[in-house]
Coordinates of C-alpha atoms in Angstrom, one line a residue:
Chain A
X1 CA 0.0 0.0 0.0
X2 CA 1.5 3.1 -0.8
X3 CA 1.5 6.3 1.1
X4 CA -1.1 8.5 0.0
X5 CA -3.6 5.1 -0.6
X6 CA -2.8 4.4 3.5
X7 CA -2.8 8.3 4.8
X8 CA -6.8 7.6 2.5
X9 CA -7.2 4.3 4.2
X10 CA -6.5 5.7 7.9
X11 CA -8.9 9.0 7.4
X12 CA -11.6 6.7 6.4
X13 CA -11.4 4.8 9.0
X14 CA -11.2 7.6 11.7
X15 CA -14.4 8.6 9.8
X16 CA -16.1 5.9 10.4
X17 CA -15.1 5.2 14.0
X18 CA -16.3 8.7 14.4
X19 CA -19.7 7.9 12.6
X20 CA -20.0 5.1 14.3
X21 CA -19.6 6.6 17.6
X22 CA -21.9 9.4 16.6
X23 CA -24.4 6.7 15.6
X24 CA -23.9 4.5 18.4
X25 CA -25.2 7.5 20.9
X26 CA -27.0 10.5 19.1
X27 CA -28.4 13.1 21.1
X28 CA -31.9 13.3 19.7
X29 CA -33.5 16.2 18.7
X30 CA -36.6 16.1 20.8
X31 CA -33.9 15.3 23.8
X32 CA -32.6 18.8 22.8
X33 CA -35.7 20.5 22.4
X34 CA -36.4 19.5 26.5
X35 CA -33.1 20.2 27.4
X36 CA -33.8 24.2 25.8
X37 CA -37.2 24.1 27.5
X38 CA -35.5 23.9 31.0
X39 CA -33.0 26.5 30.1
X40 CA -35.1 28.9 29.0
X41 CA -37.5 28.5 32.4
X42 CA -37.1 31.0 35.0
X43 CA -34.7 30.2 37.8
X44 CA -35.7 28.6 40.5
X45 CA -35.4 31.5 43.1
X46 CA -35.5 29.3 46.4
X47 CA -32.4 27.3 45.3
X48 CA -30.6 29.9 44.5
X49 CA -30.8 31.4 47.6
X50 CA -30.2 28.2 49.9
X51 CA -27.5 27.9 47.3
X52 CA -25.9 31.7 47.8
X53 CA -26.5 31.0 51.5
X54 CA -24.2 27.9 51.2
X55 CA -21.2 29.5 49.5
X56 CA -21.5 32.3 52.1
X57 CA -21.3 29.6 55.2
X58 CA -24.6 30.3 56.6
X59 CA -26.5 27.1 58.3
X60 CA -29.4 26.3 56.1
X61 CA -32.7 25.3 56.9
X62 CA -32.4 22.3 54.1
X63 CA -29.1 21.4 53.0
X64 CA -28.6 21.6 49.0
X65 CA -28.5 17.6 47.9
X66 CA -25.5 16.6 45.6
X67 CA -28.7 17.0 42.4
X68 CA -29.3 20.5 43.2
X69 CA -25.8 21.7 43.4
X70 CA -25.2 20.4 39.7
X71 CA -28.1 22.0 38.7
X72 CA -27.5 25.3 39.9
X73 CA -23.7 24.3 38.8
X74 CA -24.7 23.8 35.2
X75 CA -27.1 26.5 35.3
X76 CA -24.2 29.1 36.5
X77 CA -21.7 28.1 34.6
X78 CA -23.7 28.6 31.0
X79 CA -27.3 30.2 31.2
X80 CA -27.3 33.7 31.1
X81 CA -31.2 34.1 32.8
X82 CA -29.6 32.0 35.6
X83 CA -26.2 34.3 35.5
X84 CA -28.7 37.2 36.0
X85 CA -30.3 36.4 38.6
X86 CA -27.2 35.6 41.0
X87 CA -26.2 39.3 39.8
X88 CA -29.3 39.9 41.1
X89 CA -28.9 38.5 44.4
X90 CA -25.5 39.6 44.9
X91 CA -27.0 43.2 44.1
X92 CA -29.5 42.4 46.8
X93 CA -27.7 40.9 49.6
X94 CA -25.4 43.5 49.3
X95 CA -22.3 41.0 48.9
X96 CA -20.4 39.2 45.9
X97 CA -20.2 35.9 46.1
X98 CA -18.1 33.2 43.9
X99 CA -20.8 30.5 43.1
X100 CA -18.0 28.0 42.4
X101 CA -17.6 27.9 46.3
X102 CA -20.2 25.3 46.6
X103 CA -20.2 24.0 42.5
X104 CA -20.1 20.6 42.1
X105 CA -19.8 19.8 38.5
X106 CA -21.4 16.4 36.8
X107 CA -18.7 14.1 36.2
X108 CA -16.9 13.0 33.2
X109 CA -16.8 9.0 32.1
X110 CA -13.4 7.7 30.9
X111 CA -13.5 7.2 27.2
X112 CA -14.4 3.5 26.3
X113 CA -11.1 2.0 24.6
X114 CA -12.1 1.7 21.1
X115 CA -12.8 -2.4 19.7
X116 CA -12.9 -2.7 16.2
X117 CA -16.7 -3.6 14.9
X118 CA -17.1 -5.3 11.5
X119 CA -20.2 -2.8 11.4
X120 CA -18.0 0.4 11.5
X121 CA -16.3 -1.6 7.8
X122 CA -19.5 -1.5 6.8
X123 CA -20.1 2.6 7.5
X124 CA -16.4 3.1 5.6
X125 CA -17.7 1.3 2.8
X126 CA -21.1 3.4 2.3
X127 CA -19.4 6.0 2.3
X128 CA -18.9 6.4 -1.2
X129 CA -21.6 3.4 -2.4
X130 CA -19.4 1.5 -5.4
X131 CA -21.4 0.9 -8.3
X132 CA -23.7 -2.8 -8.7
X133 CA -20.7 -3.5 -11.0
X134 CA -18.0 -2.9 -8.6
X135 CA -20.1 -5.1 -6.1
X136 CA -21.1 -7.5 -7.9
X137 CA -17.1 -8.0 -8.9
X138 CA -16.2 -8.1 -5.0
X139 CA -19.1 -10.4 -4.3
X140 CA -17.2 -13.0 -7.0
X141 CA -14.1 -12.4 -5.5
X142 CA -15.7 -13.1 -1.9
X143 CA -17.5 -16.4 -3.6
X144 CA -14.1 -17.3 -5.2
X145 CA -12.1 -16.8 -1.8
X146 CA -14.4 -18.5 0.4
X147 CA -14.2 -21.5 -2.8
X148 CA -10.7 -21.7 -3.0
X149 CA -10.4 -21.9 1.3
X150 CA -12.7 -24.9 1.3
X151 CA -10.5 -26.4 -2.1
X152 CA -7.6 -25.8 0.2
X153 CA -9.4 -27.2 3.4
X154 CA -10.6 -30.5 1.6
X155 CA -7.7 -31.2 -0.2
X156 CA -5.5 -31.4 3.3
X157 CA -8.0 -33.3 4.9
X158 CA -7.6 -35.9 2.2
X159 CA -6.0 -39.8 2.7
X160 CA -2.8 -40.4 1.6
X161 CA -4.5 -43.5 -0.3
X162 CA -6.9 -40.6 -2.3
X163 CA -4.9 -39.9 -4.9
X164 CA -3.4 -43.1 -5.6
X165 CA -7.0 -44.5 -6.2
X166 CA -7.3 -42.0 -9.0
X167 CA -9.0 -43.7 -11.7
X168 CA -9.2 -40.6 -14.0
X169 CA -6.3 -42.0 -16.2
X170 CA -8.5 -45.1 -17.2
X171 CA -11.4 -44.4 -17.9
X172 CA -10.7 -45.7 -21.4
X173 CA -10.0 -49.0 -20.1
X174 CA -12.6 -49.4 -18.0
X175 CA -15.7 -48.0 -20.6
X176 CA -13.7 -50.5 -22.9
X177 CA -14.7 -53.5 -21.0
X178 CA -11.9 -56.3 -20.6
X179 CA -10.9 -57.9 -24.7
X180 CA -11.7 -61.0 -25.4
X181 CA -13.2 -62.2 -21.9
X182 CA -16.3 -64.7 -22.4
X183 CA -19.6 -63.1 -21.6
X184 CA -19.9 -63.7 -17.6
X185 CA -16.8 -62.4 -17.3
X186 CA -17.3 -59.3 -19.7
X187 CA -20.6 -58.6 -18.1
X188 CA -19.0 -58.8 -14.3
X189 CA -16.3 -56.2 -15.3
X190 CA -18.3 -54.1 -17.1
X191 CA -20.8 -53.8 -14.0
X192 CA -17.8 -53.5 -11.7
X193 CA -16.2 -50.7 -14.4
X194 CA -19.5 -48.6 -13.8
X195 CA -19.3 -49.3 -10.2
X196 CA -15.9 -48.0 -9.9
X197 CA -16.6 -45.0 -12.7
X198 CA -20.0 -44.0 -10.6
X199 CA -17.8 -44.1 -7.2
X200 CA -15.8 -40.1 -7.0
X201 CA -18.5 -38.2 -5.6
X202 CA -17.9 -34.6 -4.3
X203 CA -19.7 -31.2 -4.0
X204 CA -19.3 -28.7 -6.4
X205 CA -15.8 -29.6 -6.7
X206 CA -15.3 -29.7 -2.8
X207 CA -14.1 -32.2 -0.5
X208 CA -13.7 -35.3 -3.0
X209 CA -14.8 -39.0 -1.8
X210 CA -15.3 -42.1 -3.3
X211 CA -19.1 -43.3 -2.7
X212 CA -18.6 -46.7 -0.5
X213 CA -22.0 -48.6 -2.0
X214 CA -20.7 -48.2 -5.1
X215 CA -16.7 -49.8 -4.2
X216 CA -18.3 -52.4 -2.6
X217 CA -20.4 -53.3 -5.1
X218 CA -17.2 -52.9 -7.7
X219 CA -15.0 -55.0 -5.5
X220 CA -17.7 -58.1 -6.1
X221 CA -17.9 -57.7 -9.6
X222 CA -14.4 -57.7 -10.5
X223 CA -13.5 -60.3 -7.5
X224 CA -16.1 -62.8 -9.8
X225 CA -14.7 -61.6 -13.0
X226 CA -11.5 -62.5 -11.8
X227 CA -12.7 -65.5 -10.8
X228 CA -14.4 -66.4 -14.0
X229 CA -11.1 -65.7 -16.2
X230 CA -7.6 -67.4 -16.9
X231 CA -6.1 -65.2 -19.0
X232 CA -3.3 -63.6 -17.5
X233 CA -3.3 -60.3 -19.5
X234 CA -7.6 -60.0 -18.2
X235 CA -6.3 -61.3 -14.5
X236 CA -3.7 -58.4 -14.5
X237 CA -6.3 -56.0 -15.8
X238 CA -8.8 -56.8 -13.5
X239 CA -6.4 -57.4 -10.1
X240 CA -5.0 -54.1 -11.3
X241 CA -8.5 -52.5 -10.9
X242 CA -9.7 -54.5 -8.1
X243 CA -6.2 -52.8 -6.1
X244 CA -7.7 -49.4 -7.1
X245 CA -11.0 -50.0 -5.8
X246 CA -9.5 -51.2 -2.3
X247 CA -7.3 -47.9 -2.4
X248 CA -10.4 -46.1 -2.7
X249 CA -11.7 -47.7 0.1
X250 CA -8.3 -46.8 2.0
X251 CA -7.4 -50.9 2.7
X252 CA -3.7 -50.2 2.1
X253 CA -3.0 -54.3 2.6
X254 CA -5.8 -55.7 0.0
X255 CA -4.7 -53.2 -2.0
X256 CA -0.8 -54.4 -2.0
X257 CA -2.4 -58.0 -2.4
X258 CA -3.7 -57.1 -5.6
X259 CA -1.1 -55.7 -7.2
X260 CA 0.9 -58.2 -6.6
X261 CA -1.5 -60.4 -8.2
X262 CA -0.8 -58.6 -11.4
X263 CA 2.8 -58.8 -11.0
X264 CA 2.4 -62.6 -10.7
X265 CA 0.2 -62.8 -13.7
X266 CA 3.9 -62.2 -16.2
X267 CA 2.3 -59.8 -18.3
X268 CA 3.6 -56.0 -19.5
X269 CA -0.3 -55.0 -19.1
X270 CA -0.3 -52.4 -16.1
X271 CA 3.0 -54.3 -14.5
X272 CA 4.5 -50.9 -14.4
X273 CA 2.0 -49.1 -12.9
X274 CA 1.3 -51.5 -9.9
X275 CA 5.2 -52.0 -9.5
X276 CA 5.0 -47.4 -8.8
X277 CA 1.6 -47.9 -6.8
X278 CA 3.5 -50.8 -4.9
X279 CA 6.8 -48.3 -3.9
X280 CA 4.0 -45.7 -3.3
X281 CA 2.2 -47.9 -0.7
X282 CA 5.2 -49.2 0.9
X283 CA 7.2 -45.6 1.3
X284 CA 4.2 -44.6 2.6
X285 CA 3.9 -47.7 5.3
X286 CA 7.6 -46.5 6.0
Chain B
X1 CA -44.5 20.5 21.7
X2 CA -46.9 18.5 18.6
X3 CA -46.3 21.7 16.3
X4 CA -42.6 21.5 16.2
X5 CA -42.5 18.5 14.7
X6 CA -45.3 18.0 11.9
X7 CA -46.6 15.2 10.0
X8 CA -47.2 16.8 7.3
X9 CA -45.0 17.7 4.6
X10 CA -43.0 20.9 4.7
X11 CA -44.4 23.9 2.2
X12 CA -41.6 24.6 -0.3
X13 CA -41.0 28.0 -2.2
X14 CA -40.5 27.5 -5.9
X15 CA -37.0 27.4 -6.5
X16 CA -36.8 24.3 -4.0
X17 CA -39.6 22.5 -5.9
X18 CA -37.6 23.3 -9.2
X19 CA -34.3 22.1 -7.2
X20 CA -35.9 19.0 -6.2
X21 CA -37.3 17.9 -9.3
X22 CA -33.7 18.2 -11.0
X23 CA -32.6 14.7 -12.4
X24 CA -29.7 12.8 -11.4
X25 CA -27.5 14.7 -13.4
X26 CA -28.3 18.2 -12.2
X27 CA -27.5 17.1 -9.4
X28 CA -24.1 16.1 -10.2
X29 CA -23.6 18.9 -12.2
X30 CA -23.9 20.7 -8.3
X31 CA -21.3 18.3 -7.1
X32 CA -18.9 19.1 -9.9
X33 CA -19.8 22.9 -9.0
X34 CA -19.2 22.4 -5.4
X35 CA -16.1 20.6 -6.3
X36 CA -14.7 23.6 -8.1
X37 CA -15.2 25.7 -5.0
X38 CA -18.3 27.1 -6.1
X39 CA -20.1 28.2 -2.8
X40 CA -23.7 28.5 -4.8
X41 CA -23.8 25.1 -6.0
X42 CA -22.7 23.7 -2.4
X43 CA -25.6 25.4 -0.6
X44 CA -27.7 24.6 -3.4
X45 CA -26.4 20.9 -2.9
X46 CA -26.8 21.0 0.6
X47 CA -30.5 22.2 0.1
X48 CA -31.0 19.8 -2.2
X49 CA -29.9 16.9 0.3
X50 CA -31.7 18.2 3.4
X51 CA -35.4 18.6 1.5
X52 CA -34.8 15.1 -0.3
X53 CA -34.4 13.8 2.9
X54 CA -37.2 15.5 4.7
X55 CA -39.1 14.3 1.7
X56 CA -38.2 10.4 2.0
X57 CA -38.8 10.2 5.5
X58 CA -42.1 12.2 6.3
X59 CA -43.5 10.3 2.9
X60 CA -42.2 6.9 5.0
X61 CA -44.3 8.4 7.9
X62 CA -47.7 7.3 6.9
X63 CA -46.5 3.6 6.0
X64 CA -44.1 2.7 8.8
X65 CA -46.1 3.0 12.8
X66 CA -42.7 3.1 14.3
X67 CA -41.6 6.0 12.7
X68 CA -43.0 9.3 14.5
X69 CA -43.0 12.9 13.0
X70 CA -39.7 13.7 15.8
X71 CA -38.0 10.6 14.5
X72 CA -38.5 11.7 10.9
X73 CA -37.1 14.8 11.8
X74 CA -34.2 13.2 13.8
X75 CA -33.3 11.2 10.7
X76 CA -33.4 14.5 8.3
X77 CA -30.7 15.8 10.6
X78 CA -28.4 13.2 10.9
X79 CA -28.2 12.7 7.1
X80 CA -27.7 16.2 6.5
X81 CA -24.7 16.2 8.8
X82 CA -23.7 12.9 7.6
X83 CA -24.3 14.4 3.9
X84 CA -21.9 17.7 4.7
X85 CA -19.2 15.3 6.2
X86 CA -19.1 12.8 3.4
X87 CA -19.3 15.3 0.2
X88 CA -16.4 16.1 -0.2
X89 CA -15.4 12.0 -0.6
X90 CA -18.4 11.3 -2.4
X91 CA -18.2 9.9 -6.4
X92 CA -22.4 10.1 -7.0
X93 CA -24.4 12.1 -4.4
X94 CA -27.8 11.2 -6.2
X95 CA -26.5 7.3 -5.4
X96 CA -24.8 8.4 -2.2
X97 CA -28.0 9.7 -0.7
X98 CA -30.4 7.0 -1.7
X99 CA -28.4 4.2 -0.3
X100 CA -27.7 6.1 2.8
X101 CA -31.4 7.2 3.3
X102 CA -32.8 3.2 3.0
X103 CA -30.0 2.2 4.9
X104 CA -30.9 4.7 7.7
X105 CA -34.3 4.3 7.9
X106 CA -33.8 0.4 8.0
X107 CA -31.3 1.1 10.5
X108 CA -33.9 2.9 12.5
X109 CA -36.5 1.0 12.2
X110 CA -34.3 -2.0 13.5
X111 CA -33.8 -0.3 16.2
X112 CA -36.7 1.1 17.4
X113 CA -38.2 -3.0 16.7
X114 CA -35.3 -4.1 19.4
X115 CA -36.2 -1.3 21.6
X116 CA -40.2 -2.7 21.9
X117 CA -38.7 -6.1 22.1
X118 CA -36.5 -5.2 25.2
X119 CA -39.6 -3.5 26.9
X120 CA -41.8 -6.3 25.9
X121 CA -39.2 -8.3 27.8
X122 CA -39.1 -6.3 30.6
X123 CA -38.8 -7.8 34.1
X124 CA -41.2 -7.1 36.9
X125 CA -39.0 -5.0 38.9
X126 CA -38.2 -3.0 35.7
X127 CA -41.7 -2.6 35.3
X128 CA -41.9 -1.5 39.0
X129 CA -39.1 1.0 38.3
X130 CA -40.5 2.2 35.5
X131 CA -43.7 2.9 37.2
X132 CA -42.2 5.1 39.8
X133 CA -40.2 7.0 37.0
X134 CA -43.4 8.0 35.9
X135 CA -45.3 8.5 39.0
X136 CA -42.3 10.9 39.7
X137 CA -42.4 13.1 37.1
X138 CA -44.7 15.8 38.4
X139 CA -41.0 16.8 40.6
X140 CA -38.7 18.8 38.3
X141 CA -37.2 16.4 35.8
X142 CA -33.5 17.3 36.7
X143 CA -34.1 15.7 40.1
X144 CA -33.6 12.2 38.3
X145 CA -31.1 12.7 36.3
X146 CA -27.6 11.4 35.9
X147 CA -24.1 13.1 35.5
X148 CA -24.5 12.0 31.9
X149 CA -27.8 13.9 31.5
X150 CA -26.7 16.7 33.5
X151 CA -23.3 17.1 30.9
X152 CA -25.9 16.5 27.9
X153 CA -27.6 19.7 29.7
X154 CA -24.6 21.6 30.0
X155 CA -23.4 20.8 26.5
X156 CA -27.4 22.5 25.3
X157 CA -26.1 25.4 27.3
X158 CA -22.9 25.4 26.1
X159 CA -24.0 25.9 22.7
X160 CA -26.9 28.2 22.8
X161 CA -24.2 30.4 24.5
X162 CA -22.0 30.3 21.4
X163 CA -25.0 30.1 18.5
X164 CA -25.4 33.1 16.3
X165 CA -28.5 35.5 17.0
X166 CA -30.7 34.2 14.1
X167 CA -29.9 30.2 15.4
X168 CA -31.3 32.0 19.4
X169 CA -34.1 33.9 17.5
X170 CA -35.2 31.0 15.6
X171 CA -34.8 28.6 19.2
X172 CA -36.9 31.5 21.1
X173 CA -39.5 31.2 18.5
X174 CA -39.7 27.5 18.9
X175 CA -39.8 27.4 22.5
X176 CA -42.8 29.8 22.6
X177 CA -46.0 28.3 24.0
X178 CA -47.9 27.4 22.0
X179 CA -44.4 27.2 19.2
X180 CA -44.1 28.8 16.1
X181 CA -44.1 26.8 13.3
X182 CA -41.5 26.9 11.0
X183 CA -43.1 28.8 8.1
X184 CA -43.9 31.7 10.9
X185 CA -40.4 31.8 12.2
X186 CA -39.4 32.2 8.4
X187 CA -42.0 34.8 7.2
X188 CA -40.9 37.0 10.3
X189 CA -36.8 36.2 10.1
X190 CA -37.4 36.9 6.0
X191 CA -35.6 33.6 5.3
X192 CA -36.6 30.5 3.8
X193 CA -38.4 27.9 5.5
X194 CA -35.7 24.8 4.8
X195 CA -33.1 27.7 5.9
X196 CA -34.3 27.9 9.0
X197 CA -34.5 23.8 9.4
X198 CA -31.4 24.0 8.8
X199 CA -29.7 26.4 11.2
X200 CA -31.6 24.5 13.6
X201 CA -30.1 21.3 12.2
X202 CA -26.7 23.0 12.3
X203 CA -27.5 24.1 16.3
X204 CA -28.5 20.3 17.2
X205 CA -24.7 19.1 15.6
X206 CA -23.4 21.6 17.3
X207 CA -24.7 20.7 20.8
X208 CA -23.8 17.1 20.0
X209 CA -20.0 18.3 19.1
X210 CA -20.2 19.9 22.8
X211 CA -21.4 17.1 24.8
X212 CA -18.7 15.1 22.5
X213 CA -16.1 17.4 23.8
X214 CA -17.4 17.6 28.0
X215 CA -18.6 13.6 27.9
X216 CA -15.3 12.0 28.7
X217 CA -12.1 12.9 30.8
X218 CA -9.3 14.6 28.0

């Protein structure tokens, strides 16, 4: 921020402390309207003379309460009919007398230390109302902040085994169905395929999860294709899948199990990729 | 006390009917003139923002039951001041003033909803309180009050003490019994009606700038 736009930013905000202050405890105009009422009634003459009587040291009949004293304070120290008529007394009793003698002004508060409100933002910002366009841009960039936190938040909250379940890279294979399988077996791994492409779930892009129902109900497909097939190129295809699904379901060990199973199968079908997912599991274990 | 703040609306002389029928861009044609320091087109600016406020908020009066003629008048004020302060920060008075006029009234209105909430709420020895508040108030009203009221007092005095003789004339006028209503006090001062809400407008910042000033310890 540079100088001038800060020296901007801190008057603003003194502004609106000060509106907000000014807001927070108005005088209202009908409270000043009674307040000129009373000023502008005569003096109360008895007070004034138990009150000239106590500045002079004379015993009274009634001593002045604490109430009466600031009244006749306030009223001597700003109204001029009040001012008046102690000239007036003074004239009369033949003596001049200091009325602060016996004044007991109304105290002063201590100024509440100032806490920052989230409404007195608000009063800096209507200060100069922005356009709908210029709001409508900072209510996108609120949307998109508030987005990209809960990306952030979902992604860290995330298993380890998440990402390595990603089936995002085969989604060719699995729509493909498994070549040259007989019909159960086709069948099995093309119901388990749609299992394991239904599975991802999130919400609007936020805190990704793979539906269990739908892993479950994968796992048994494959698990009978598996069963129904011996060729080792479709038993390293299908293992290979059946590892994802347990990934997704975050069983680390079945997982490993499979994968091994399509090492054991002697093919160059996926034998690469579950030899990396193998190193991934087991640095993880480490 | 009833005359001094009417429900009805406020009489205008021609020029301020012409001034508030100007479209949007009159009126920022006044800011631009105020802007280059022309003292016309400020006070015609400031008129401007004082009757269109008067006019939104006594034409709210009939629609909204907790908005009384004082508050309406209350509200006029504190935009105006809140107007004067802002203007020379503000891009768009025409949009400036409509937002800050909905928003104070909604603000209000809020408040004054809370305020029958809290009483509706009240406990019984509130209530009992209460009661004897009232049942004293044939005594002198000072008798109650606190130091806060008595320095609210002193800041009224204060500031009637350093007000200009037309803001006392117009204060005496309104403090006759029965008052003088505005368009009186303006036919016999020889100045315009809004003037004179105005000044008094100006009187009521001032005494809030005083009690500001005398509230707290410096």
């Amino acid at each position: 921020m540079d100088g001038k736009l800060s020296q901007h930013f801190t008057r603003e905000l003194r502004e609106g402390r000060k509106m907000f202050w000014k807001n927070q405890d108005q005088l209202a105009a009908s409270t000043i309207d009674q307040y000129l009422r009373l000023a502008h009634a005569p003096p109360d003459e008895a007070l004034l003379r138990r009150y000239f009587a106590a500045c002079k040291g004379e015993p009274i009949e009634l001593p002045l309460t604490e109430v009466e004293r600031r009244w006749v304070t306030v009223n001597l120290d700003a109204n001029p009919v009040w001012q008046q008529k102690w000239q007036e007394l003074e004239e009369e009793l033949g003596k001049a007398m200091d009325w602060r003698l016996h004044a007991l002004f109304p105290q002063a508060k201590d100024k509440p230390e100032f806490r920052f409100h989230l409404r007195g933002i608000g009063e800096i910002f209507e200060l100069s109302p922005p356009a709908w366009a210029f709001r409508l841009a900072v209510a996108v960039m609120i949307v998109l902040a508030v987005y990209g936190a809960l990306w952030v938040a979902g992604k860290t909250r995330l298993p380890e085994t998440h990402q390595l379940a990603s089936i995002s890279e085969y989604r060719d294979e699995l729509a493909a169905g498994v070549r040259g399988a007989s019909a159960t077996s086709s069948r099995e791994f093309s119901a388990g395929a749609a299992a394991l492409l239904a599975a991802p779930r999130n919400w609007l892009g936020l805190f990704p999860r793979y539906d269990s129902a739908h892993v479950d109900s994968a796992i048994t497909h494959f698990q009978r294709a598996f069963d129904a097939v011996n060729d080792p190129f479709q038993r390293a295809e299908i293992a290979f899948f059946l590892a994802k699904a347990h990934l997704m379901k975050g069983d680390a060990r079945p997982a490993e199990y499979w994968l091994n199973q399509v090492l054991a199968q002697n093919v160059a079908d996926y034998r690469e990729e579950a030899t990396t997912l193998l190193q991934k599991l087991a640095r993880r274990r480490k | 006390m009833s005359t001094l703040y009417s429900k009805a609306a406020m009489p205008l002389a021609p020029a301020e009917k012409k001034l508030l029928e100007s479209n949007d861009n009159e009126i920022e044609g006044l800011l631009a003139g105020a802007r280059a320091n022309s003292s016309e087109a400020k006070d015609q600016l400031l008129t401007w923002a004082y009757l269109t406020a008067h006019q939104y908020f006594h034409r709210n009066l009939p629609r909204e039951s907790a908005l009384a003629a004082e508050d309406a008048e209350d509200l006029t004020s504190a935009f105006f001041l809140e107007f004067e302060r802002a203007l020379p920060r503000l891009q768009s008075v025409t949009r400036y003033t409509r937002h800050v006029l909905k928003r104070n009234l909604r603000r209000h209105l809020r408040r004054q909803k809370m305020r029958r909430l809290r009483e509706i709420l009240m406990s019984g020895d509130e209530f009992k309180n209460k009661t004897e508040a009232v049942a004293a108030e044939s005594a002198p009203p000072w008798r109650n009050w606190t130091d806060e009221q008595f320095l609210q007092y002193q800041a009224v005095l204060r500031a009637l003490r350093s007000a200009d003789e037309v803001t006392r004339q117009i204060i005496q006028f309104r403090l006759q019994e029965p008052p003088l209503e505005h368009k009186e006090i303006a036919d016999r001062l020889g100045i315009s009606e809004t003037a004179i809400r105005m000044r008094v407008t100006r009187f009521h910042a001032l005494v809030r700038k005083k009690y500001e000033k005398i509230r707290y310890f410096e």
